[in-house]
PDB file of C-alpha atoms in Angstrom:
ATOM      1  CA  UNK U   1      14.728   2.467 -19.762  1.00  0.00           C
ATOM      2  CA  UNK U   2      14.357  -1.236 -19.391  1.00  0.00           C
ATOM      3  CA  UNK U   3      12.123  -1.050 -17.492  1.00  0.00           C
ATOM      4  CA  UNK U   4       9.842   1.756 -19.024  1.00  0.00           C
ATOM      5  CA  UNK U   5      10.237   0.347 -22.701  1.00  0.00           C
ATOM      6  CA  UNK U   6       8.532  -2.836 -20.522  1.00  0.00           C
ATOM      7  CA  UNK U   7       5.518  -0.673 -19.057  1.00  0.00           C
ATOM      8  CA  UNK U   8       4.758   0.197 -21.879  1.00  0.00           C
ATOM      9  CA  UNK U   9       4.509  -2.778 -23.813  1.00  0.00           C
ATOM     10  CA  UNK U  10       2.851  -3.826 -20.236  1.00  0.00           C
ATOM     11  CA  UNK U  11      -0.471  -1.058 -21.299  1.00  0.00           C
ATOM     12  CA  UNK U  12       0.155  -1.386 -24.916  1.00  0.00           C
ATOM     13  CA  UNK U  13      -1.062  -5.560 -24.106  1.00  0.00           C
ATOM     14  CA  UNK U  14      -4.071  -4.410 -22.104  1.00  0.00           C
ATOM     15  CA  UNK U  15      -4.516  -2.396 -24.236  1.00  0.00           C
ATOM     16  CA  UNK U  16      -5.111  -4.967 -26.872  1.00  0.00           C
ATOM     17  CA  UNK U  17      -7.071  -6.890 -24.815  1.00  0.00           C
ATOM     18  CA  UNK U  18     -10.778  -7.859 -25.165  1.00  0.00           C
ATOM     19  CA  UNK U  19     -13.078  -5.807 -23.994  1.00  0.00           C
ATOM     20  CA  UNK U  20     -16.104  -6.015 -22.051  1.00  0.00           C
ATOM     21  CA  UNK U  21     -18.884  -4.138 -24.261  1.00  0.00           C
ATOM     22  CA  UNK U  22     -20.273  -1.324 -21.733  1.00  0.00           C
ATOM     23  CA  UNK U  23     -23.125   0.698 -22.800  1.00  0.00           C
ATOM     24  CA  UNK U  24     -22.785   4.194 -21.737  1.00  0.00           C
ATOM     25  CA  UNK U  25     -25.609   5.495 -19.220  1.00  0.00           C
ATOM     26  CA  UNK U  26     -27.586   7.634 -20.947  1.00  0.00           C
ATOM     27  CA  UNK U  27     -27.932   9.787 -17.579  1.00  0.00           C
ATOM     28  CA  UNK U  28     -25.784  11.997 -16.081  1.00  0.00           C
ATOM     29  CA  UNK U  29     -24.509  10.102 -12.805  1.00  0.00           C
ATOM     30  CA  UNK U  30     -25.613  11.733 -10.192  1.00  0.00           C
ATOM     31  CA  UNK U  31     -24.646  10.717  -6.243  1.00  0.00           C
ATOM     32  CA  UNK U  32     -25.815  12.128  -4.062  1.00  0.00           C
ATOM     33  CA  UNK U  33     -24.572  12.246  -0.672  1.00  0.00           C
ATOM     34  CA  UNK U  34     -26.874  13.739   1.502  1.00  0.00           C
ATOM     35  CA  UNK U  35     -24.355  15.755   4.359  1.00  0.00           C
ATOM     36  CA  UNK U  36     -26.392  17.012   7.125  1.00  0.00           C
ATOM     37  CA  UNK U  37     -25.061  20.508   7.484  1.00  0.00           C
ATOM     38  CA  UNK U  38     -26.007  23.905   8.305  1.00  0.00           C
ATOM     39  CA  UNK U  39     -26.776  25.643   4.435  1.00  0.00           C
ATOM     40  CA  UNK U  40     -24.539  28.932   6.166  1.00  0.00           C
ATOM     41  CA  UNK U  41     -21.706  26.291   6.745  1.00  0.00           C
ATOM     42  CA  UNK U  42     -21.908  24.227   3.480  1.00  0.00           C
ATOM     43  CA  UNK U  43     -22.040  27.386   1.578  1.00  0.00           C
ATOM     44  CA  UNK U  44     -18.984  29.209   2.902  1.00  0.00           C
ATOM     45  CA  UNK U  45     -17.349  25.062   2.729  1.00  0.00           C
ATOM     46  CA  UNK U  46     -18.351  25.306  -0.417  1.00  0.00           C
ATOM     47  CA  UNK U  47     -16.615  28.211  -1.383  1.00  0.00           C
ATOM     48  CA  UNK U  48     -13.362  27.635   0.030  1.00  0.00           C
ATOM     49  CA  UNK U  49     -13.682  23.546  -1.224  1.00  0.00           C
ATOM     50  CA  UNK U  50     -14.072  25.553  -4.778  1.00  0.00           C
ATOM     51  CA  UNK U  51     -10.765  27.578  -3.632  1.00  0.00           C
ATOM     52  CA  UNK U  52      -8.508  24.496  -3.137  1.00  0.00           C
ATOM     53  CA  UNK U  53      -9.422  22.352  -5.676  1.00  0.00           C
ATOM     54  CA  UNK U  54      -8.573  25.915  -7.953  1.00  0.00           C
ATOM     55  CA  UNK U  55      -4.988  26.197  -6.136  1.00  0.00           C
ATOM     56  CA  UNK U  56      -4.632  22.868  -5.098  1.00  0.00           C
ATOM     57  CA  UNK U  57      -5.332  21.986  -8.335  1.00  0.00           C
ATOM     58  CA  UNK U  58      -2.070  18.870  -7.919  1.00  0.00           C
ATOM     59  CA  UNK U  59      -4.216  17.438  -5.153  1.00  0.00           C
ATOM     60  CA  UNK U  60      -7.205  17.404  -7.158  1.00  0.00           C
ATOM     61  CA  UNK U  61      -5.871  17.337 -10.869  1.00  0.00           C
ATOM     62  CA  UNK U  62      -8.314  18.851 -13.237  1.00  0.00           C
ATOM     63  CA  UNK U  63      -6.446  21.639 -13.865  1.00  0.00           C
ATOM     64  CA  UNK U  64      -7.546  22.581 -17.531  1.00  0.00           C
ATOM     65  CA  UNK U  65     -10.981  22.019 -17.079  1.00  0.00           C
TER      66      UNK U  65
ATOM     67  CA  UNK Z   1      36.432   2.378  -7.047  1.00  0.00           C
ATOM     68  CA  UNK Z   2      33.186   2.718  -4.436  1.00  0.00           C
ATOM     69  CA  UNK Z   3      33.119   6.659  -5.351  1.00  0.00           C
ATOM     70  CA  UNK Z   4      32.370   6.001  -9.357  1.00  0.00           C
ATOM     71  CA  UNK Z   5      29.025   3.186  -8.230  1.00  0.00           C
ATOM     72  CA  UNK Z   6      27.861   6.122  -6.176  1.00  0.00           C
ATOM     73  CA  UNK Z   7      28.214   8.461  -8.613  1.00  0.00           C
ATOM     74  CA  UNK Z   8      26.520   5.693 -11.093  1.00  0.00           C
ATOM     75  CA  UNK Z   9      23.860   4.874  -8.576  1.00  0.00           C
ATOM     76  CA  UNK Z  10      22.777   8.472  -8.342  1.00  0.00           C
ATOM     77  CA  UNK Z  11      22.529   8.637 -12.373  1.00  0.00           C
ATOM     78  CA  UNK Z  12      19.859   5.954 -12.075  1.00  0.00           C
ATOM     79  CA  UNK Z  13      18.000   7.021  -9.294  1.00  0.00           C
ATOM     80  CA  UNK Z  14      17.486  10.611 -11.143  1.00  0.00           C
ATOM     81  CA  UNK Z  15      15.606   9.672 -13.994  1.00  0.00           C
ATOM     82  CA  UNK Z  16      12.855   8.202 -10.796  1.00  0.00           C
ATOM     83  CA  UNK Z  17      11.513  11.272 -10.412  1.00  0.00           C
ATOM     84  CA  UNK Z  18      11.146  12.474 -14.151  1.00  0.00           C
ATOM     85  CA  UNK Z  19       9.099   9.519 -14.044  1.00  0.00           C
ATOM     86  CA  UNK Z  20       6.732   9.839 -10.906  1.00  0.00           C
ATOM     87  CA  UNK Z  21       3.201  10.080 -12.471  1.00  0.00           C
ATOM     88  CA  UNK Z  22       1.128  13.271 -12.560  1.00  0.00           C
ATOM     89  CA  UNK Z  23      -2.549  12.756 -10.437  1.00  0.00           C
ATOM     90  CA  UNK Z  24      -4.372  13.298 -14.066  1.00  0.00           C
ATOM     91  CA  UNK Z  25      -2.031  10.529 -15.680  1.00  0.00           C
ATOM     92  CA  UNK Z  26      -3.207   8.346 -13.079  1.00  0.00           C
ATOM     93  CA  UNK Z  27      -6.961   9.469 -13.330  1.00  0.00           C
ATOM     94  CA  UNK Z  28      -6.576   8.730 -17.364  1.00  0.00           C
ATOM     95  CA  UNK Z  29      -4.876   5.872 -16.803  1.00  0.00           C
ATOM     96  CA  UNK Z  30      -7.205   4.315 -14.727  1.00  0.00           C
ATOM     97  CA  UNK Z  31      -5.310   3.793 -11.940  1.00  0.00           C
ATOM     98  CA  UNK Z  32      -7.040   6.629  -9.068  1.00  0.00           C
ATOM     99  CA  UNK Z  33     -10.703   7.306  -8.756  1.00  0.00           C
ATOM    100  CA  UNK Z  34     -12.211   9.247  -6.909  1.00  0.00           C
ATOM    101  CA  UNK Z  35     -14.289   8.202  -3.527  1.00  0.00           C
ATOM    102  CA  UNK Z  36     -17.064   9.654  -2.177  1.00  0.00           C
ATOM    103  CA  UNK Z  37     -15.512   9.630   0.903  1.00  0.00           C
ATOM    104  CA  UNK Z  38     -13.486  12.727  -0.039  1.00  0.00           C
ATOM    105  CA  UNK Z  39      -9.615  10.471  -1.170  1.00  0.00           C
ATOM    106  CA  UNK Z  40      -8.349   9.145  -3.375  1.00  0.00           C
ATOM    107  CA  UNK Z  41      -8.945   5.310  -3.775  1.00  0.00           C
ATOM    108  CA  UNK Z  42      -6.888   2.757  -5.846  1.00  0.00           C
ATOM    109  CA  UNK Z  43      -8.822   1.393  -8.873  1.00  0.00           C
ATOM    110  CA  UNK Z  44      -5.875  -0.557 -10.199  1.00  0.00           C
ATOM    111  CA  UNK Z  45      -2.950  -1.007  -7.846  1.00  0.00           C
ATOM    112  CA  UNK Z  46       0.430  -0.282  -9.213  1.00  0.00           C
ATOM    113  CA  UNK Z  47       2.897   0.533  -6.782  1.00  0.00           C
ATOM    114  CA  UNK Z  48       3.435   3.438  -8.451  1.00  0.00           C
ATOM    115  CA  UNK Z  49      -0.414   4.626  -8.035  1.00  0.00           C
ATOM    116  CA  UNK Z  50      -0.611   2.614  -4.482  1.00  0.00           C
ATOM    117  CA  UNK Z  51       2.293   6.225  -3.765  1.00  0.00           C
ATOM    118  CA  UNK Z  52       1.332   8.721  -4.994  1.00  0.00           C
ATOM    119  CA  UNK Z  53      -2.571   8.284  -3.507  1.00  0.00           C
ATOM    120  CA  UNK Z  54      -0.933   8.048  -0.200  1.00  0.00           C
ATOM    121  CA  UNK Z  55       0.828  10.786  -0.853  1.00  0.00           C
ATOM    122  CA  UNK Z  56      -1.965  13.325  -1.873  1.00  0.00           C
ATOM    123  CA  UNK Z  57      -4.164  11.207   0.707  1.00  0.00           C
ATOM    124  CA  UNK Z  58      -2.541  12.951   3.057  1.00  0.00           C
ATOM    125  CA  UNK Z  59      -1.721  16.589   1.593  1.00  0.00           C
ATOM    126  CA  UNK Z  60      -6.299  16.608   1.256  1.00  0.00           C
ATOM    127  CA  UNK Z  61      -6.191  15.708   5.011  1.00  0.00           C
ATOM    128  CA  UNK Z  62      -4.989  18.289   5.812  1.00  0.00           C
ATOM    129  CA  UNK Z  63      -6.442  20.848   3.614  1.00  0.00           C
ATOM    130  CA  UNK Z  64      -9.518  19.092   4.858  1.00  0.00           C
ATOM    131  CA  UNK Z  65      -8.383  19.718   8.874  1.00  0.00           C
ATOM    132  CA  UNK Z  66      -7.770  23.128   7.486  1.00  0.00           C
ATOM    133  CA  UNK Z  67     -10.411  24.086   6.414  1.00  0.00           C
ATOM    134  CA  UNK Z  68     -12.706  21.847   9.276  1.00  0.00           C
ATOM    135  CA  UNK Z  69     -11.891  24.312  12.204  1.00  0.00           C
ATOM    136  CA  UNK Z  70     -12.222  26.927   9.897  1.00  0.00           C
ATOM    137  CA  UNK Z  71     -15.586  26.421  10.076  1.00  0.00           C
ATOM    138  CA  UNK Z  72     -16.694  24.827  13.320  1.00  0.00           C
ATOM    139  CA  UNK Z  73     -17.594  20.934  11.386  1.00  0.00           C
ATOM    140  CA  UNK Z  74     -15.527  17.770  11.166  1.00  0.00           C
ATOM    141  CA  UNK Z  75     -12.793  16.612   9.212  1.00  0.00           C
ATOM    142  CA  UNK Z  76     -15.344  14.273   7.397  1.00  0.00           C
ATOM    143  CA  UNK Z  77     -17.885  16.609   6.863  1.00  0.00           C
ATOM    144  CA  UNK Z  78     -15.194  18.615   4.717  1.00  0.00           C
ATOM    145  CA  UNK Z  79     -14.141  15.511   2.695  1.00  0.00           C
ATOM    146  CA  UNK Z  80     -17.093  14.631   2.282  1.00  0.00           C
ATOM    147  CA  UNK Z  81     -18.245  17.362   0.368  1.00  0.00           C
ATOM    148  CA  UNK Z  82     -15.158  17.739  -1.057  1.00  0.00           C
ATOM    149  CA  UNK Z  83     -15.776  13.924  -3.126  1.00  0.00           C
ATOM    150  CA  UNK Z  84     -19.413  15.493  -3.666  1.00  0.00           C
ATOM    151  CA  UNK Z  85     -17.414  18.035  -5.568  1.00  0.00           C
ATOM    152  CA  UNK Z  86     -14.578  15.414  -6.871  1.00  0.00           C
ATOM    153  CA  UNK Z  87     -17.356  13.493  -8.261  1.00  0.00           C
ATOM    154  CA  UNK Z  88     -18.615  15.711 -10.230  1.00  0.00           C
ATOM    155  CA  UNK Z  89     -15.813  17.278 -11.841  1.00  0.00           C
ATOM    156  CA  UNK Z  90     -14.324  14.355 -12.638  1.00  0.00           C
ATOM    157  CA  UNK Z  91     -14.661  13.886 -16.351  1.00  0.00           C
ATOM    158  CA  UNK Z  92     -16.233  11.706 -18.586  1.00  0.00           C
ATOM    159  CA  UNK Z  93     -14.455   7.667 -18.959  1.00  0.00           C
ATOM    160  CA  UNK Z  94     -12.728   8.658 -15.209  1.00  0.00           C
ATOM    161  CA  UNK Z  95     -13.187   6.240 -12.306  1.00  0.00           C
ATOM    162  CA  UNK Z  96     -15.187   6.892  -9.049  1.00  0.00           C
ATOM    163  CA  UNK Z  97     -16.286   5.497  -6.368  1.00  0.00           C
ATOM    164  CA  UNK Z  98     -20.339   5.358  -5.169  1.00  0.00           C
ATOM    165  CA  UNK Z  99     -21.490   5.049  -1.793  1.00  0.00           C
ATOM    166  CA  UNK Z 100     -22.051   1.358  -1.966  1.00  0.00           C
ATOM    167  CA  UNK Z 101     -18.706   1.147  -3.064  1.00  0.00           C
ATOM    168  CA  UNK Z 102     -18.030   0.198  -6.513  1.00  0.00           C
ATOM    169  CA  UNK Z 103     -15.909   1.514  -8.686  1.00  0.00           C
ATOM    170  CA  UNK Z 104     -17.906   3.633 -11.690  1.00  0.00           C
ATOM    171  CA  UNK Z 105     -16.488   4.961 -14.805  1.00  0.00           C
ATOM    172  CA  UNK Z 106     -18.154   8.197 -15.852  1.00  0.00           C
TER     173      UNK Z 106
END
């Protein structure tokens, strides 16, 4: 419990520490990785990955999205 | 006496499991972020965050491997596609790594 309190205190401190002002980027960040795979397979893998993200949301987070 | 000690030790261990961090917590606290290689990266190393990343990355690897074998492509290709998808889906405020290896807050 003490450890938890200490952790909360540390979190609290870091939240209050002066923060370098970062300007939010105006355009959305897009990261193009140029993964080269045949289109048909890519579509299939994409589907499999969507299913994976959905079924195993604990591996990817953001289940509420 | 010894038995009592064991019970006390066990009782002390219990809350640890209850306090284990979820992935969403770790991400929203800025400890972990998504990388282009499809695996979680540690933005700010705490023992709990590092352990969580290791555990989840191991499970991700197994899942990627299954998809790779099913479609006849490499694990790296599946992982890279997953990385792209995970980065796209990352909500504002959480960290993602650029292909250049820099952490960015979305």
